[in-house]
Amino acid sequence: MSTITIRLNNDEQKAFNEYAKLYNVPLSTLFKKSLEEKIEDEMDMKFIEEYEADIQNGAVELYEHNKVREMLGL
């Protein structure tokens, strides 16, 4: 396990500590969870942008619900 040092000014330290107390989690957990969520959000946005580009380029074929049922023989 590694250790990372984060330098905070007094206002940042107070705000982050209060937030961590609010959710009853250690400050390290708060930082890890926040970074993980940020990465997930950015990856989601990248995938959405790629999907939308595929739609614009005609690389995605969309079907209505009834058509899918028909295709599946349901």
C-alpha positions as a LaTeX table, in Angstrom:
\begin{tabular}{lrrr}
\hline
Residue & $x$ (\AA) & $y$ (\AA) & $z$ (\AA) \\
\hline
Met1 & 0.00 & 0.00 & 0.00 \\
Ser2 & 1.34 & 3.43 & $-0.85$ \\
Thr3 & 0.92 & 6.79 & 0.83 \\
Ile4 & 0.21 & 10.05 & $-0.95$ \\
Thr5 & 0.58 & 13.47 & 0.62 \\
Ile6 & $-1.94$ & 16.16 & $-0.25$ \\
Arg7 & $-1.23$ & 19.72 & 0.80 \\
Leu8 & $-4.28$ & 21.67 & 1.92 \\
Asn9 & $-4.64$ & 25.23 & 3.07 \\
Asn10 & $-6.54$ & 25.80 & 6.32 \\
Asp11 & $-9.87$ & 26.51 & 4.60 \\
Glu12 & $-9.61$ & 23.38 & 2.45 \\
Gln13 & $-8.67$ & 21.25 & 5.44 \\
Lys14 & $-11.60$ & 22.56 & 7.48 \\
Ala15 & $-14.10$ & 22.11 & 4.64 \\
Phe16 & $-12.93$ & 18.60 & 3.74 \\
Asn17 & $-12.81$ & 17.47 & 7.37 \\
Glu18 & $-16.33$ & 18.77 & 7.98 \\
Tyr19 & $-17.60$ & 17.00 & 4.88 \\
Ala20 & $-15.94$ & 13.74 & 5.94 \\
Lys21 & $-17.49$ & 14.07 & 9.41 \\
Leu22 & $-20.90$ & 14.68 & 7.84 \\
Tyr23 & $-20.72$ & 11.26 & 6.17 \\
Asn24 & $-18.76$ & 9.62 & 8.98 \\
Val25 & $-15.89$ & 8.50 & 6.74 \\
Pro26 & $-12.14$ & 9.03 & 7.03 \\
Leu27 & $-10.72$ & 11.83 & 4.93 \\
Ser28 & $-8.68$ & 9.33 & 2.89 \\
Thr29 & $-11.86$ & 7.41 & 2.00 \\
Leu30 & $-13.55$ & 10.65 & 0.99 \\
Phe31 & $-10.68$ & 11.56 & $-1.36$ \\
Lys32 & $-10.48$ & 8.07 & $-2.89$ \\
Lys33 & $-14.22$ & 7.89 & $-3.44$ \\
Ser34 & $-14.35$ & 11.39 & $-4.93$ \\
Leu35 & $-11.51$ & 10.64 & $-7.34$ \\
Glu36 & $-13.08$ & 7.33 & $-8.33$ \\
Glu37 & $-16.41$ & 9.04 & $-9.06$ \\
Lys38 & $-14.65$ & 11.74 & $-11.10$ \\
Ile39 & $-12.88$ & 9.11 & $-13.21$ \\
Glu40 & $-16.13$ & 7.19 & $-13.74$ \\
Asp41 & $-17.95$ & 10.38 & $-14.79$ \\
Glu42 & $-15.25$ & 11.27 & $-17.30$ \\
Met43 & $-15.22$ & 7.75 & $-18.74$ \\
Asp44 & $-19.01$ & 7.78 & $-19.02$ \\
Met45 & $-18.88$ & 11.09 & $-20.89$ \\
Lys46 & $-16.23$ & 9.71 & $-23.25$ \\
Phe47 & $-18.37$ & 6.65 & $-24.04$ \\
Ile48 & $-21.44$ & 8.84 & $-24.56$ \\
Glu49 & $-19.53$ & 11.11 & $-26.94$ \\
Glu50 & $-18.25$ & 8.08 & $-28.89$ \\
Tyr51 & $-21.77$ & 6.64 & $-29.06$ \\
Glu52 & $-23.22$ & 9.93 & $-30.27$ \\
Ala53 & $-20.47$ & 10.18 & $-32.90$ \\
Asp54 & $-21.30$ & 6.63 & $-34.04$ \\
Ile55 & $-24.95$ & 7.62 & $-34.39$ \\
Gln56 & $-23.98$ & 10.66 & $-36.47$ \\
Asn57 & $-21.72$ & 8.49 & $-38.66$ \\
Gly58 & $-24.45$ & 5.90 & $-39.19$ \\
Ala59 & $-22.49$ & 3.20 & $-37.35$ \\
Val60 & $-25.39$ & 2.46 & $-34.99$ \\
Glu61 & $-28.68$ & 0.94 & $-36.03$ \\
Leu62 & $-31.65$ & 1.72 & $-33.79$ \\
Tyr63 & $-34.84$ & $-0.36$ & $-33.59$ \\
Glu64 & $-38.19$ & 0.37 & $-32.02$ \\
His65 & $-39.48$ & $-1.94$ & $-29.32$ \\
Asn66 & $-42.05$ & $-3.64$ & $-31.56$ \\
Lys67 & $-39.42$ & $-4.29$ & $-34.24$ \\
Val68 & $-37.12$ & $-5.98$ & $-31.71$ \\
Arg69 & $-39.98$ & $-8.19$ & $-30.52$ \\
Glu70 & $-40.72$ & $-9.10$ & $-34.12$ \\
Met71 & $-37.06$ & $-9.85$ & $-34.82$ \\
Leu72 & $-36.93$ & $-12.11$ & $-31.75$ \\
Gly73 & $-40.17$ & $-13.83$ & $-32.64$ \\
Leu74 & $-41.94$ & $-12.72$ & $-29.48$ \\
\hline
\end{tabular}
